[in-house]
Tab-separated table of C-alpha atoms in Angstrom:
chain	number	residue	atom	x	y	z
L	84	MET	CA	-83.696	53.095	-19.708
L	85	ARG	CA	-79.951	53.520	-19.931
L	86	LYS	CA	-79.542	52.842	-16.236
L	87	LYS	CA	-81.535	49.618	-16.502
L	88	LEU	CA	-79.456	48.469	-19.505
L	89	GLU	CA	-76.180	49.213	-17.673
L	90	GLU	CA	-77.399	47.391	-14.543
L	91	SER	CA	-78.374	44.338	-16.633
L	92	ARG	CA	-74.982	44.357	-18.362
L	93	ILE	CA	-73.184	44.577	-15.017
L	94	LYS	CA	-75.236	41.637	-13.677
L	95	GLN	CA	-74.479	39.647	-16.810
L	96	CYS	CA	-70.724	40.332	-16.543
L	97	LYS	CA	-70.728	39.287	-12.893
L	98	MET	CA	-72.550	36.084	-13.743
L	99	GLU	CA	-70.061	35.323	-16.563
L	100	SER	CA	-67.078	36.004	-14.324
L	101	ASN	CA	-68.531	33.744	-11.615
L	102	ASN	CA	-69.067	30.985	-14.168
L	103	ASN	CA	-65.499	31.365	-15.521
L	104	TYR	CA	-64.122	31.293	-11.997
L	105	GLN	CA	-65.984	28.098	-11.222
L	106	VAL	CA	-64.917	26.525	-14.509
L	107	GLY	CA	-61.274	27.514	-13.834
L	108	ASN	CA	-61.383	26.034	-10.374
L	109	ALA	CA	-62.875	22.833	-11.755
L	110	LYS	CA	-60.110	22.610	-14.393
L	111	ARG	CA	-57.426	23.251	-11.806
L	112	ARG	CA	-58.837	20.547	-9.546
L	113	ILE	CA	-58.925	18.104	-12.462
L	114	VAL	CA	-55.308	18.926	-13.476
L	115	SER	CA	-54.127	18.695	-9.859
L	116	GLN	CA	-55.783	15.319	-9.383
L	117	ARG	CA	-54.334	14.094	-12.662
L	118	ASN	CA	-50.837	15.255	-11.687
L	119	LYS	CA	-51.140	13.542	-8.312
L	120	ARG	CA	-52.190	10.290	-9.971
L	121	GLN	CA	-49.334	10.573	-12.482
L	122	HIS	CA	-46.789	11.350	-9.741
L	123	ALA	CA	-48.057	8.429	-7.686
L	124	THR	CA	-47.721	6.190	-10.721
L	125	GLU	CA	-44.173	7.384	-11.384
L	126	MET	CA	-43.153	6.920	-7.770
L	127	LYS	CA	-44.666	3.473	-7.496
L	128	ASP	CA	-42.026	0.713	-7.159
L	129	PHE	CA	-42.930	-1.714	-9.918
L	130	ILE	CA	-39.646	-3.707	-9.785
L	131	SER	CA	-40.188	-4.819	-6.202
L	132	PHE	CA	-43.490	-6.441	-7.166
L	133	LEU	CA	-42.169	-8.248	-10.244
L	134	PRO	CA	-41.711	-12.025	-10.124
L	135	LEU	CA	-38.162	-12.981	-9.143
L	136	GLU	CA	-37.373	-14.513	-12.546
L	137	LEU	CA	-38.468	-11.353	-14.381
L	138	MET	CA	-36.560	-9.136	-11.939
L	139	LEU	CA	-33.359	-11.126	-12.547
L	140	CYS	CA	-33.894	-10.755	-16.284
L	141	VAL	CA	-34.164	-6.950	-15.918
L	142	PHE	CA	-30.989	-6.760	-13.823
L	143	SER	CA	-29.098	-8.869	-16.361
L	144	PHE	CA	-29.159	-5.899	-18.766
L	145	LEU	CA	-27.437	-3.585	-16.263
L	146	THR	CA	-23.708	-2.979	-15.917
L	147	LEU	CA	-21.931	-3.175	-12.573
L	148	GLU	CA	-22.011	0.619	-12.262
L	149	GLU	CA	-25.773	0.655	-12.870
L	150	LEU	CA	-26.301	-2.160	-10.380
L	151	ILE	CA	-24.412	-0.178	-7.736
L	152	LEU	CA	-26.574	2.884	-8.447
L	153	ALA	CA	-29.690	0.725	-8.207
L	154	SER	CA	-28.547	-0.634	-4.854
L	155	LEU	CA	-28.372	2.922	-3.484
L	156	VAL	CA	-32.089	3.584	-4.118
L	157	SER	CA	-33.295	1.744	-1.028
L	158	LYS	CA	-32.485	-1.163	1.248
L	159	GLU	CA	-35.049	-3.266	-0.584
L	160	TRP	CA	-33.391	-2.608	-3.939
L	161	ALA	CA	-29.974	-3.350	-2.453
L	162	HIS	CA	-31.375	-6.679	-1.248
L	163	LEU	CA	-32.737	-7.419	-4.738
L	164	VAL	CA	-29.363	-6.627	-6.333
L	165	LYS	CA	-27.598	-8.965	-3.897
L	166	ILE	CA	-30.091	-11.719	-4.733
L	167	TYR	CA	-29.328	-11.268	-8.434
L	168	LEU	CA	-25.551	-11.346	-7.868
L	169	SER	CA	-25.840	-14.442	-5.687
L	170	VAL	CA	-27.801	-16.309	-8.361
L	171	VAL	CA	-25.580	-15.413	-11.325
L	172	PRO	CA	-21.821	-16.111	-10.817
L	173	SER	CA	-19.913	-13.410	-12.664
L	174	ASN	CA	-16.507	-11.853	-13.320
L	175	LEU	CA	-15.632	-8.700	-11.412
L	176	ASN	CA	-13.188	-6.472	-13.323
L	177	LEU	CA	-12.022	-3.448	-11.312
L	178	ASP	CA	-9.457	-1.410	-13.234
L	179	GLU	CA	-8.419	1.711	-11.328
L	180	LEU	CA	-6.476	3.260	-14.197
L	181	LYS	CA	-9.366	2.942	-16.610
L	182	MET	CA	-12.098	3.875	-14.159
L	183	SER	CA	-10.295	6.823	-12.546
L	184	THR	CA	-9.384	8.474	-15.829
L	185	GLY	CA	-12.945	7.886	-16.971
L	186	ILE	CA	-14.226	9.743	-13.893
L	187	ILE	CA	-12.044	12.786	-14.511
L	188	ASN	CA	-11.985	12.776	-18.320
L	189	SER	CA	-15.390	11.499	-19.353
L	190	HIS	CA	-14.861	12.332	-23.047
L	191	ARG	CA	-11.995	9.921	-23.555
L	192	THR	CA	-10.541	7.267	-21.299
L	193	ILE	CA	-6.735	6.969	-21.288
L	194	LEU	CA	-5.762	3.301	-21.535
L	195	PRO	CA	-2.577	1.856	-19.954
L	196	HIS	CA	-0.715	1.183	-23.190
L	197	GLU	CA	-1.285	4.784	-24.314
L	198	LEU	CA	0.584	6.232	-21.326
L	199	VAL	CA	3.905	5.033	-22.681
L	200	ASN	CA	3.937	7.388	-25.669
L	201	ILE	CA	2.683	10.644	-24.151
L	202	SER	CA	4.503	13.768	-23.048
L	203	LEU	CA	5.631	14.462	-19.487
L	204	MET	CA	3.102	17.283	-19.008
L	205	THR	CA	0.240	15.072	-20.151
L	206	ARG	CA	1.489	12.274	-17.924
L	207	VAL	CA	1.522	14.597	-14.886
L	208	SER	CA	-1.996	15.770	-15.707
L	209	ILE	CA	-3.240	12.214	-15.986
L	210	SER	CA	-1.422	11.287	-12.782
L	211	ASN	CA	-3.214	14.077	-10.934
L	212	SER	CA	-6.491	12.878	-12.380
L	213	ILE	CA	-5.728	9.371	-11.167
L	214	ILE	CA	-4.987	10.605	-7.658
L	215	SER	CA	-8.178	12.658	-7.479
L	216	GLY	CA	-10.173	9.733	-8.826
L	217	ASN	CA	-8.571	7.282	-6.406
L	218	LYS	CA	-11.002	8.111	-3.610
L	219	LYS	CA	-14.025	7.504	-5.824
L	220	PHE	CA	-12.496	4.253	-7.056
L	221	LYS	CA	-12.003	2.978	-3.498
L	222	GLN	CA	-15.615	3.825	-2.666
L	223	PHE	CA	-16.753	2.049	-5.815
L	224	VAL	CA	-14.737	-1.099	-5.026
L	225	SER	CA	-15.891	-1.165	-1.412
L	226	ARG	CA	-19.527	-0.876	-2.504
L	227	ALA	CA	-19.082	-3.522	-5.195
L	228	LEU	CA	-17.462	-5.981	-2.772
L	229	TYR	CA	-20.235	-5.302	-0.251
L	230	LEU	CA	-22.817	-6.303	-2.850
L	231	TYR	CA	-20.806	-9.404	-3.767
L	232	SER	CA	-20.367	-10.556	-0.165
L	233	ARG	CA	-21.437	-14.202	0.167
L	234	CYS	CA	-21.838	-14.395	-3.611
L	235	LYS	CA	-19.963	-16.606	-6.028
L	236	VAL	CA	-17.371	-14.663	-8.031
L	237	LYS	CA	-15.795	-16.626	-10.855
L	238	LYS	CA	-12.918	-14.167	-11.324
L	239	LEU	CA	-11.913	-11.018	-9.452
L	240	PHE	CA	-9.456	-8.784	-11.329
L	241	LEU	CA	-7.928	-5.802	-9.510
L	242	ASN	CA	-5.751	-3.476	-11.601
L	243	LEU	CA	-4.412	-0.961	-9.087
L	244	CYS	CA	-2.376	2.248	-9.133
L	245	TYR	CA	-0.681	1.226	-5.905
L	246	ASN	CA	1.633	3.875	-4.440
L	247	GLY	CA	2.924	2.162	-1.302
L	248	TYR	CA	1.211	4.514	1.172
L	249	HIS	CA	-0.238	3.100	4.369
L	250	SER	CA	-3.825	3.991	3.408
L	251	SER	CA	-3.530	2.156	0.105
L	252	ARG	CA	-1.945	-0.874	1.743
L	253	GLN	CA	-4.686	-0.969	4.390
L	254	MET	CA	-7.400	-0.822	1.735
L	255	VAL	CA	-5.835	-3.660	-0.291
L	256	ASP	CA	-5.570	-5.731	2.889
L	257	GLN	CA	-9.337	-5.390	3.316
L	258	TRP	CA	-9.933	-6.486	-0.278
L	259	ILE	CA	-7.676	-9.519	0.217
L	260	GLN	CA	-9.651	-10.319	3.361
L	261	PHE	CA	-12.845	-10.209	1.286
L	262	VAL	CA	-11.391	-12.769	-1.133
L	263	MET	CA	-10.400	-15.140	1.665
L	264	THR	CA	-13.820	-15.005	3.336
L	265	ASN	CA	-15.995	-15.228	0.214
L	266	GLU	CA	-16.418	-17.625	-2.682
L	267	VAL	CA	-13.892	-16.255	-5.192
L	268	THR	CA	-12.544	-18.857	-7.610
L	269	GLU	CA	-9.839	-16.852	-9.438
L	270	LEU	CA	-7.935	-13.807	-8.191
L	271	GLU	CA	-5.666	-11.574	-10.276
L	272	ILE	CA	-4.021	-8.455	-8.801
L	273	ASN	CA	-1.811	-6.123	-10.798
L	274	PHE	CA	0.081	-3.473	-8.794
L	275	SER	CA	2.182	-2.180	-11.707
L	276	ASN	CA	0.004	0.752	-12.791
L	277	GLY	CA	1.431	2.853	-9.976
L	278	ILE	CA	4.807	2.851	-11.741
L	279	LEU	CA	3.114	3.334	-15.102
L	280	ILE	CA	1.608	6.685	-14.134
L	281	GLY	CA	4.750	7.973	-12.421
L	282	TYR	CA	4.608	6.945	-8.756
L	283	ASP	CA	7.918	6.606	-6.951
L	284	VAL	CA	9.511	3.315	-7.983
L	285	THR	CA	11.560	3.284	-4.760
L	286	SER	CA	8.422	2.919	-2.633
L	287	LYS	CA	7.986	-0.457	-0.984
L	288	PRO	CA	5.993	-2.956	-3.073
L	289	TYR	CA	2.840	-4.435	-1.628
L	290	GLU	CA	3.540	-7.282	0.744
L	291	PHE	CA	0.799	-9.708	1.702
L	292	PRO	CA	-0.101	-9.531	5.396
L	293	TYR	CA	-0.518	-12.568	7.598
L	294	ILE	CA	-3.821	-14.066	6.437
L	295	GLN	CA	-5.639	-16.144	9.025
L	296	PRO	CA	-8.569	-17.716	7.101
L	297	THR	CA	-7.871	-20.258	4.366
L	298	SER	CA	-9.961	-19.979	1.226
L	299	LYS	CA	-11.183	-23.326	-0.090
L	300	SER	CA	-12.773	-21.670	-3.137
L	301	LEU	CA	-9.670	-19.908	-4.470
L	302	VAL	CA	-7.987	-22.182	-7.016
L	303	SER	CA	-6.125	-19.661	-9.218
L	304	LEU	CA	-3.881	-16.770	-8.117
L	305	LYS	CA	-2.068	-14.290	-10.391
L	306	LEU	CA	0.146	-11.567	-8.918
L	307	ASN	CA	2.082	-8.771	-10.616
L	308	LEU	CA	4.708	-6.604	-8.871
L	309	CYS	CA	4.582	-7.423	-5.161
L	310	ASN	CA	6.416	-9.395	-2.476
L	311	PHE	CA	5.454	-12.970	-1.633
L	312	LEU	CA	6.515	-14.675	1.587
L	313	LYS	CA	6.601	-18.239	2.839
L	314	SER	CA	4.100	-17.309	5.560
L	315	ASN	CA	1.536	-16.528	2.844
L	316	LEU	CA	1.546	-20.059	1.448
L	317	GLN	CA	-0.595	-21.553	4.207
L	318	ALA	CA	-3.526	-19.279	3.304
L	319	PHE	CA	-3.413	-20.452	-0.323
L	320	CYS	CA	-3.050	-24.164	0.354
L	321	TYR	CA	-5.963	-25.054	-1.978
L	322	LEU	CA	-4.455	-23.340	-5.019
L	323	GLN	CA	-4.257	-25.266	-8.272
L	324	CYS	CA	-2.711	-22.546	-10.467
L	325	LEU	CA	-0.118	-19.920	-9.431
L	326	PHE	CA	1.205	-17.207	-11.781
L	327	LEU	CA	3.834	-14.740	-10.496
L	328	LYS	CA	5.233	-11.867	-12.561
L	329	PHE	CA	7.744	-9.261	-11.315
L	330	VAL	CA	7.322	-10.768	-7.857
L	331	LYS	CA	10.029	-10.950	-5.194
L	332	ILE	CA	10.004	-14.482	-3.796
L	333	LEU	CA	11.908	-13.826	-0.621
L	334	ASP	CA	12.250	-16.875	1.577
L	335	PHE	CA	10.959	-20.133	0.094
L	336	SER	CA	11.666	-22.644	-2.664
L	337	ILE	CA	9.661	-24.761	-5.069
L	338	GLU	CA	9.891	-27.561	-2.495
L	339	ASP	CA	8.182	-25.369	0.118
L	340	LEU	CA	5.565	-24.470	-2.460
L	341	ALA	CA	4.852	-28.124	-3.229
L	342	THR	CA	4.729	-28.980	0.485
L	343	LYS	CA	2.405	-26.162	1.568
L	344	CYS	CA	0.179	-26.099	-1.525
L	345	THR	CA	-0.380	-29.797	-2.032
L	346	MET	CA	-3.080	-29.289	-4.687
L	347	LEU	CA	-0.957	-27.006	-6.894
L	348	LYS	CA	-0.731	-28.251	-10.488
L	349	ASP	CA	0.376	-25.303	-12.660
L	350	LEU	CA	3.245	-22.954	-11.773
L	351	THR	CA	4.424	-19.984	-13.851
L	352	ILE	CA	7.099	-17.523	-12.699
L	353	ALA	CA	8.058	-14.697	-15.045
L	354	CYS	CA	10.668	-11.968	-14.462
L	355	CYS	CA	10.776	-12.821	-10.753
L	356	LEU	CA	13.560	-12.349	-8.229
L	357	ILE	CA	13.996	-15.776	-6.666
L	358	PRO	CA	16.315	-17.310	-4.026
L	359	LEU	CA	19.393	-18.968	-5.492
L	360	ASN	CA	18.134	-22.515	-4.826
L	361	PHE	CA	14.457	-21.867	-5.541
L	362	MET	CA	14.373	-24.440	-8.377
L	363	VAL	CA	16.072	-27.161	-6.309
L	364	CYS	CA	13.876	-29.857	-4.798
L	365	LYS	CA	15.115	-32.986	-3.021
L	366	LYS	CA	11.841	-34.899	-3.347
L	367	ASP	CA	9.278	-35.525	-6.070
L	368	ILE	CA	6.728	-32.796	-6.753
L	369	ASN	CA	3.331	-33.395	-8.313
L	370	PHE	CA	3.069	-30.412	-10.628
L	371	ARG	CA	1.414	-30.767	-14.025
L	372	SER	CA	3.142	-27.837	-15.729
L	373	ILE	CA	6.102	-25.556	-14.925
L	374	THR	CA	7.054	-22.409	-16.829
L	375	VAL	CA	10.136	-20.341	-15.947
L	376	ILE	CA	10.614	-17.099	-17.929
L	377	ARG	CA	13.496	-14.656	-17.514
L	378	CYS	CA	13.898	-15.150	-13.762
L	379	PHE	CA	17.042	-14.201	-11.838
L	380	SER	CA	18.625	-14.605	-8.431
L	381	LYS	CA	21.214	-12.511	-6.606
L	382	ARG	CA	23.789	-14.073	-8.938
L	383	GLY	CA	21.881	-12.844	-11.967
L	384	PRO	CA	20.122	-15.211	-14.393
L	385	LEU	CA	22.354	-18.092	-13.278
L	386	PHE	CA	20.678	-20.462	-10.816
L	387	PRO	CA	20.553	-24.258	-10.527
L	388	ILE	CA	17.533	-26.282	-11.673
L	389	ASP	CA	17.228	-29.717	-10.110
L	390	ILE	CA	13.691	-31.076	-9.878
L	391	SER	CA	11.923	-34.409	-10.194
L	392	SER	CA	8.255	-34.473	-11.149
L	393	PRO	CA	6.866	-37.802	-12.398
L	394	LYS	CA	3.467	-36.235	-13.196
L	395	LEU	CA	4.881	-33.269	-15.097
L	396	LEU	CA	3.297	-32.952	-18.547
L	397	MET	CA	4.557	-29.549	-19.727
L	398	PHE	CA	7.830	-27.718	-19.071
L	399	ASN	CA	8.912	-24.376	-20.561
L	400	LEU	CA	12.242	-22.673	-19.979
L	401	GLU	CA	12.789	-19.234	-21.489
L	402	ASN	CA	15.755	-16.844	-21.207
L	403	CYS	CA	17.413	-18.738	-18.353
L	404	HIS	CA	20.953	-20.111	-18.242
L	405	LEU	CA	21.646	-23.748	-19.014
L	406	ASN	CA	24.534	-25.180	-17.010
L	407	THR	CA	25.775	-28.447	-15.558
L	408	GLU	CA	23.424	-27.960	-12.578
L	409	THR	CA	20.341	-28.114	-14.828
L	410	ASN	CA	18.691	-31.455	-14.180
L	411	ILE	CA	15.014	-32.154	-14.849
L	412	LYS	CA	13.464	-35.586	-14.337
L	413	ALA	CA	10.006	-35.953	-15.867
L	414	SER	CA	9.317	-39.382	-17.283
L	415	ASN	CA	5.804	-38.508	-18.539
L	416	LEU	CA	6.560	-35.165	-20.165
L	417	ILE	CA	4.370	-34.477	-23.233
L	418	GLU	CA	5.224	-30.886	-24.177
L	419	MET	CA	8.570	-29.129	-23.794
L	420	GLY	CA	9.856	-25.716	-24.836
L	421	ILE	CA	13.380	-24.306	-24.559
L	422	ARG	CA	14.019	-20.724	-25.661
L	423	ILE	CA	17.437	-19.337	-24.770
L	424	ASN	CA	18.527	-15.911	-25.987
L	425	LYS	CA	22.290	-15.733	-25.495
L	426	LEU	CA	25.101	-14.196	-27.486
L	427	TYR	CA	27.482	-17.081	-26.832
L	428	THR	CA	27.702	-20.785	-26.063
L	429	ASN	CA	30.215	-23.138	-24.515
L	430	SER	CA	30.659	-26.863	-24.059
L	431	GLY	CA	28.671	-26.852	-20.793
L	432	HIS	CA	25.617	-25.296	-22.487
L	433	ARG	CA	25.753	-27.781	-25.344
L	434	GLU	CA	26.145	-30.813	-23.088
L	435	THR	CA	23.201	-29.714	-20.949
L	436	LEU	CA	20.973	-29.179	-23.988
L	437	ILE	CA	21.831	-32.602	-25.430
L	438	LYS	CA	21.192	-34.198	-22.013
L	439	LEU	CA	17.802	-32.520	-21.659
L	440	LEU	CA	16.691	-33.564	-25.130
L	441	GLY	CA	17.837	-37.124	-24.397
L	442	HIS	CA	15.810	-37.211	-21.159
L	443	PHE	CA	12.668	-35.997	-22.920
L	444	SER	CA	12.816	-38.105	-26.063
L	445	GLN	CA	9.311	-39.369	-25.250
L	446	CYS	CA	7.595	-35.942	-25.529
L	447	GLN	CA	5.011	-35.289	-28.234
L	448	THR	CA	5.492	-31.527	-28.756
L	449	LEU	CA	8.868	-29.755	-28.801
L	450	LEU	CA	9.645	-26.049	-29.174
L	451	LEU	CA	13.207	-24.789	-29.779
L	452	ASN	CA	14.470	-21.352	-30.710
L	453	THR	CA	17.380	-20.245	-32.879
L	454	TRP	CA	19.992	-20.523	-30.098
L	455	CYS	CA	19.139	-24.186	-29.482
L	456	ILE	CA	19.079	-24.919	-33.204
L	457	GLN	CA	22.517	-23.372	-33.753
L	458	VAL	CA	23.936	-25.303	-30.785
L	459	LEU	CA	22.605	-28.521	-32.295
L	460	SER	CA	24.013	-27.538	-35.688
L	461	TYR	CA	27.485	-27.412	-34.195
L	462	GLU	CA	27.105	-30.412	-31.911
L	463	VAL	CA	25.971	-32.736	-34.725
L	464	ASN	CA	29.486	-32.612	-36.159
L	465	PHE	CA	30.795	-34.351	-33.024
L	466	ILE	CA	28.009	-36.946	-32.704
L	467	GLN	CA	28.596	-39.882	-35.039
L	468	SER	CA	25.669	-41.878	-33.580
L	469	PRO	CA	23.062	-39.532	-32.033
L	470	PRO	CA	22.159	-40.794	-28.539
L	471	PHE	CA	18.402	-40.192	-28.748
L	472	SER	CA	15.431	-40.091	-31.091
L	473	PHE	CA	11.939	-38.664	-30.735
L	474	LYS	CA	9.767	-41.693	-31.474
L	475	ASN	CA	6.628	-40.110	-29.959
L	476	LEU	CA	7.076	-36.588	-31.315
L	477	LYS	CA	4.053	-35.406	-33.325
L	478	HIS	CA	4.590	-31.638	-33.486
L	479	LEU	CA	7.933	-29.851	-33.870
L	480	LYS	CA	7.957	-26.046	-33.423
L	481	LEU	CA	11.048	-24.091	-34.444
L	482	GLN	CA	11.713	-20.367	-34.046
L	483	SER	CA	14.210	-19.876	-36.845
L	484	GLY	CA	15.496	-17.475	-39.470
L	485	LEU	CA	16.675	-20.355	-41.736
L	486	GLU	CA	20.236	-19.050	-41.683
L	487	LYS	CA	23.223	-21.251	-42.607
L	488	GLU	CA	24.120	-21.776	-38.947
L	489	GLU	CA	20.687	-23.316	-38.333
L	490	LEU	CA	20.255	-25.643	-41.304
L	491	ILE	CA	22.275	-28.560	-39.911
L	492	GLY	CA	20.341	-28.461	-36.624
L	493	ILE	CA	16.958	-28.373	-38.381
L	494	SER	CA	17.936	-31.289	-40.588
L	495	TYR	CA	19.241	-33.211	-37.570
L	496	LEU	CA	15.974	-32.738	-35.632
L	497	MET	CA	13.832	-33.786	-38.584
L	498	ARG	CA	15.858	-36.962	-39.000
L	499	LYS	CA	15.299	-37.836	-35.344
L	500	CYS	CA	11.503	-37.289	-35.570
L	501	SER	CA	10.509	-40.234	-37.738
L	502	TYR	CA	6.807	-40.066	-36.802
L	503	MET	CA	6.370	-36.296	-36.850
L	504	GLU	CA	3.010	-35.139	-38.222
L	505	CYS	CA	3.331	-31.349	-38.052
L	506	LEU	CA	6.257	-28.920	-38.459
L	507	THR	CA	5.689	-25.279	-37.490
L	508	LEU	CA	8.242	-22.582	-38.324
L	509	HIS	CA	8.028	-19.242	-36.541
L	510	PHE	CA	10.293	-16.934	-38.479
L	511	HIS	CA	12.575	-14.861	-36.261
L	512	GLU	CA	15.782	-13.036	-36.938
L	513	ALA	CA	18.591	-15.508	-36.325
L	514	ARG	CA	21.207	-13.979	-34.028
L	515	GLN	CA	24.633	-15.415	-34.743
L	516	ILE	CA	26.053	-16.646	-31.469
L	517	LEU	CA	29.693	-16.686	-30.354
L	518	TRP	CA	31.146	-20.171	-30.053
L	519	ASP	CA	33.514	-19.364	-27.196
L	520	ASP	CA	36.309	-21.981	-27.164
L	521	LEU	CA	35.304	-23.310	-30.625
L	522	GLU	CA	35.285	-20.033	-32.512
L	523	GLU	CA	38.383	-20.883	-34.555
L	524	GLN	CA	36.833	-24.113	-35.888
L	525	ASN	CA	33.451	-22.545	-36.629
L	526	HIS	CA	34.128	-21.948	-40.338
L	527	ILE	CA	34.962	-25.641	-40.905
L	528	PHE	CA	31.519	-26.916	-39.985
L	529	PHE	CA	29.533	-24.423	-42.048
L	530	ASP	CA	31.598	-24.612	-45.218
L	531	PHE	CA	28.717	-25.192	-47.657
L	532	GLU	CA	26.306	-23.248	-49.853
L	533	ASP	CA	23.108	-22.684	-47.888
L	534	ASP	CA	20.862	-22.464	-50.992
L	535	GLN	CA	21.967	-25.972	-52.054
L	536	TYR	CA	21.848	-27.605	-48.628
L	537	TRP	CA	18.315	-29.031	-48.704
L	538	GLN	CA	18.824	-30.790	-52.042
L	539	THR	CA	21.523	-32.896	-50.422
L	540	GLN	CA	19.372	-33.713	-47.383
L	541	SER	CA	15.952	-34.472	-48.866
L	542	SER	CA	16.424	-38.274	-49.018
L	543	THR	CA	17.126	-38.655	-45.286
L	544	PHE	CA	13.751	-37.504	-43.930
L	545	TYR	CA	11.238	-40.209	-43.034
L	546	CYS	CA	8.604	-38.138	-41.245
């Protein structure tokens, strides 16, 4: 009996084990099939089958970095990304300093203005990070420009840590070539971050190569810290706006600029090294606005200005010398600003300022700083019948500290602006200037109590 019971138990155990084995196999097959279906679902490319409008909506939520990563998935995705970029004109902001430090130090990006106040050791560390991140930045820019080829780019901004090496210059040449062969409307290139992070300042600045194609799309060009040659002008003949800062203008004048770039309307040069006669033009130019800020020639900040522009509407002159060679003819000028920061004045400066104000008595907006106001304060004492009046002036802007040496000039200007509607005072510290040959007579003209001055002048203002 025992043997029969044991044999039956053994048979029963075998049957149970066989059933469990079959059930386990069935479960494993079910799980495997489910995993295959799930994996197939995850690997299925849903974006490629979306309607184009919905696909563009999805891509609109992605940053440029994410779009570049998406383009690396497959050729089909790269094609979809290019379609999106071609449909939606956009701004392309490529900042090497910000992006490179972000690659190396992902916890905190070092911004340009922060580099000024850091220690030398930290600066060297950041500089090394920039150099190591430079390769990745170049790859990123090259990929981004590849995706934007034959696409409309409203504005391309390149903020570069340029070091003057041949490899860097060659890479920038390729990026400039991209701009000239694609539809880029505005281009801004800043080469100054190389100096900011400690590159050798004696290295040769970037100099534009000879550019064969002419871009009809590029209407605005802004350059910072490079060399600009006359041979470059032909490639930018469709420009309407040109802004140059810390640029060496080597071999051409404003007349060459007006001749080569016939569509140019707005010109701004700031802190530029210019040829001595850059601002001299023998024929009329058709610019709409001209701004000259703290420029200098080989003779320093002293250079002649002799231009005629009948269509000129706005002219600004800041921190440049006024002399007898300053002559500006603009019969339709609407807005004018003169800001001179000098420690002295002489009869030539004063005569030039009075002549300029007389030529532009038809302007509607006028900006003068404390130097101009003090010059007028002195000159009023010699002018019994002022030779001009601002009959069209609506807005007078004065940068003043309301010191005694300025009060006569302010009062004089307000009397000559009978139809003025708005007076704006920007309060600045008034630097007392030296009167050169008239220093001994200076005390005679300002012999009054400044706190009582306005009470004696209030009845003469008609504006």
